[in-house]
């Protein structure tokens, strides 16, 4: 027995939507996790080389905004 085309089409759209949403959340999670690892790395550099806190604060700020810029331009839902 043949399937109805409309139900098959909605089935495909539904699974595509689920895949897209899951991919988006995984992408956000990876971005935040990499950001956390980078901050941790620079924190250990701070401990090792004994940088002052003022420099560390601006370094974190620069990395944070740089990653936000990369993330926003690589996101598929916006056009840069």
C-alpha atoms as an extended CHARMM CRD file, in Angstrom:
* protein
*
        80  EXT
         1         1  UNK       CA              0.0000000000        0.0000000000        0.0000000000  PROA      1               0.0000000000
         2         2  UNK       CA              1.3310000000        3.4290000000       -0.9590000000  PROA      2               0.0000000000
         3         3  UNK       CA              1.8480000000        6.1070000000        1.6310000000  PROA      3               0.0000000000
         4         4  UNK       CA              0.1420000000        9.4340000000        1.4680000000  PROA      4               0.0000000000
         5         5  UNK       CA              2.5200000000       12.0980000000        0.0800000000  PROA      5               0.0000000000
         6         6  UNK       CA              1.4270000000       14.8130000000        2.4730000000  PROA      6               0.0000000000
         7         7  UNK       CA              2.0360000000       12.6930000000        5.5460000000  PROA      7               0.0000000000
         8         8  UNK       CA              5.3990000000       11.6060000000        4.1830000000  PROA      8               0.0000000000
         9         9  UNK       CA              6.3720000000       15.2190000000        3.4820000000  PROA      9               0.0000000000
        10        10  UNK       CA              5.3850000000       16.3660000000        6.9790000000  PROA      10              0.0000000000
        11        11  UNK       CA              7.3390000000       13.4190000000        8.3900000000  PROA      11              0.0000000000
        12        12  UNK       CA             10.4690000000       14.5850000000        6.5300000000  PROA      12              0.0000000000
        13        13  UNK       CA              9.9600000000       18.2090000000        7.6080000000  PROA      13              0.0000000000
        14        14  UNK       CA              9.4630000000       17.1430000000       11.2120000000  PROA      14              0.0000000000
        15        15  UNK       CA             12.6680000000       15.1150000000       11.3390000000  PROA      15              0.0000000000
        16        16  UNK       CA             14.6140000000       17.7870000000        9.5080000000  PROA      16              0.0000000000
        17        17  UNK       CA             13.4300000000       20.3340000000       12.0690000000  PROA      17              0.0000000000
        18        18  UNK       CA             14.4330000000       18.0700000000       14.9750000000  PROA      18              0.0000000000
        19        19  UNK       CA             17.8510000000       17.4770000000       13.4220000000  PROA      19              0.0000000000
        20        20  UNK       CA             18.3530000000       21.1990000000       12.8180000000  PROA      20              0.0000000000
        21        21  UNK       CA             17.3890000000       22.1220000000       16.3940000000  PROA      21              0.0000000000
        22        22  UNK       CA             19.6130000000       19.4190000000       17.8640000000  PROA      22              0.0000000000
        23        23  UNK       CA             22.4950000000       20.4880000000       15.6780000000  PROA      23              0.0000000000
        24        24  UNK       CA             22.0050000000       24.0940000000       16.7440000000  PROA      24              0.0000000000
        25        25  UNK       CA             22.0500000000       23.2020000000       20.4410000000  PROA      25              0.0000000000
        26        26  UNK       CA             25.0960000000       20.9810000000       20.0080000000  PROA      26              0.0000000000
        27        27  UNK       CA             26.8140000000       23.8150000000       18.1700000000  PROA      27              0.0000000000
        28        28  UNK       CA             26.0540000000       26.2530000000       21.0070000000  PROA      28              0.0000000000
        29        29  UNK       CA             27.2250000000       23.7320000000       23.5870000000  PROA      29              0.0000000000
        30        30  UNK       CA             30.5000000000       23.1790000000       21.7250000000  PROA      30              0.0000000000
        31        31  UNK       CA             31.0320000000       26.9030000000       21.4240000000  PROA      31              0.0000000000
        32        32  UNK       CA             30.5390000000       27.4510000000       25.1440000000  PROA      32              0.0000000000
        33        33  UNK       CA             32.6690000000       24.4580000000       26.0200000000  PROA      33              0.0000000000
        34        34  UNK       CA             35.5360000000       25.6680000000       23.8300000000  PROA      34              0.0000000000
        35        35  UNK       CA             35.2240000000       29.1110000000       25.3140000000  PROA      35              0.0000000000
        36        36  UNK       CA             35.4130000000       27.6230000000       28.7840000000  PROA      36              0.0000000000
        37        37  UNK       CA             38.5140000000       25.6060000000       27.8510000000  PROA      37              0.0000000000
        38        38  UNK       CA             40.1740000000       28.6780000000       26.4360000000  PROA      38              0.0000000000
        39        39  UNK       CA             39.4520000000       30.6800000000       29.5590000000  PROA      39              0.0000000000
        40        40  UNK       CA             40.8270000000       27.8490000000       31.6330000000  PROA      40              0.0000000000
        41        41  UNK       CA             43.9600000000       27.7530000000       29.5420000000  PROA      41              0.0000000000
        42        42  UNK       CA             44.5560000000       31.4810000000       30.0170000000  PROA      42              0.0000000000
        43        43  UNK       CA             43.8270000000       31.1790000000       33.6900000000  PROA      43              0.0000000000
        44        44  UNK       CA             46.5700000000       28.5730000000       33.9970000000  PROA      44              0.0000000000
        45        45  UNK       CA             48.8500000000       30.8560000000       32.0370000000  PROA      45              0.0000000000
        46        46  UNK       CA             48.0200000000       33.5530000000       34.5420000000  PROA      46              0.0000000000
        47        47  UNK       CA             48.9920000000       31.2520000000       37.4040000000  PROA      47              0.0000000000
        48        48  UNK       CA             52.1730000000       30.0770000000       35.6900000000  PROA      48              0.0000000000
        49        49  UNK       CA             53.5140000000       33.4310000000       34.5510000000  PROA      49              0.0000000000
        50        50  UNK       CA             51.9390000000       35.5570000000       37.2800000000  PROA      50              0.0000000000
        51        51  UNK       CA             50.3150000000       38.1730000000       35.0460000000  PROA      51              0.0000000000
        52        52  UNK       CA             48.5190000000       41.0070000000       36.7060000000  PROA      52              0.0000000000
        53        53  UNK       CA             44.7210000000       40.9030000000       36.9600000000  PROA      53              0.0000000000
        54        54  UNK       CA             44.1550000000       43.9650000000       34.8280000000  PROA      54              0.0000000000
        55        55  UNK       CA             45.8670000000       42.3420000000       31.8670000000  PROA      55              0.0000000000
        56        56  UNK       CA             44.0140000000       39.0730000000       32.4640000000  PROA      56              0.0000000000
        57        57  UNK       CA             40.6470000000       40.8130000000       32.5470000000  PROA      57              0.0000000000
        58        58  UNK       CA             41.2290000000       42.4970000000       29.1780000000  PROA      58              0.0000000000
        59        59  UNK       CA             42.5850000000       39.3010000000       27.7230000000  PROA      59              0.0000000000
        60        60  UNK       CA             39.4280000000       37.4280000000       28.7410000000  PROA      60              0.0000000000
        61        61  UNK       CA             37.2990000000       40.2350000000       27.3930000000  PROA      61              0.0000000000
        62        62  UNK       CA             39.1030000000       40.2310000000       24.0760000000  PROA      62              0.0000000000
        63        63  UNK       CA             38.8200000000       36.4350000000       23.7140000000  PROA      63              0.0000000000
        64        64  UNK       CA             35.1600000000       36.4810000000       24.6620000000  PROA      64              0.0000000000
        65        65  UNK       CA             34.2060000000       39.1380000000       22.1100000000  PROA      65              0.0000000000
        66        66  UNK       CA             36.4280000000       37.6130000000       19.4720000000  PROA      66              0.0000000000
        67        67  UNK       CA             34.6860000000       34.2570000000       19.8620000000  PROA      67              0.0000000000
        68        68  UNK       CA             31.2770000000       35.9150000000       19.8400000000  PROA      68              0.0000000000
        69        69  UNK       CA             32.2450000000       37.5860000000       16.5710000000  PROA      69              0.0000000000
        70        70  UNK       CA             33.4310000000       34.2970000000       15.0450000000  PROA      70              0.0000000000
        71        71  UNK       CA             30.3770000000       32.4640000000       16.3170000000  PROA      71              0.0000000000
        72        72  UNK       CA             27.9220000000       35.0550000000       15.0380000000  PROA      72              0.0000000000
        73        73  UNK       CA             29.5410000000       35.0840000000       11.5980000000  PROA      73              0.0000000000
        74        74  UNK       CA             29.6920000000       31.3180000000       11.2950000000  PROA      74              0.0000000000
        75        75  UNK       CA             26.1360000000       30.8170000000       12.4470000000  PROA      75              0.0000000000
        76        76  UNK       CA             23.8510000000       29.6840000000        9.6410000000  PROA      76              0.0000000000
        77        77  UNK       CA             20.9000000000       31.7770000000       10.7950000000  PROA      77              0.0000000000
        78        78  UNK       CA             22.5260000000       35.1590000000       10.1230000000  PROA      78              0.0000000000
        79        79  UNK       CA             24.2100000000       36.7500000000        7.1620000000  PROA      79              0.0000000000
        80        80  UNK       CA             27.4710000000       38.5410000000        7.6780000000  PROA      80              0.0000000000
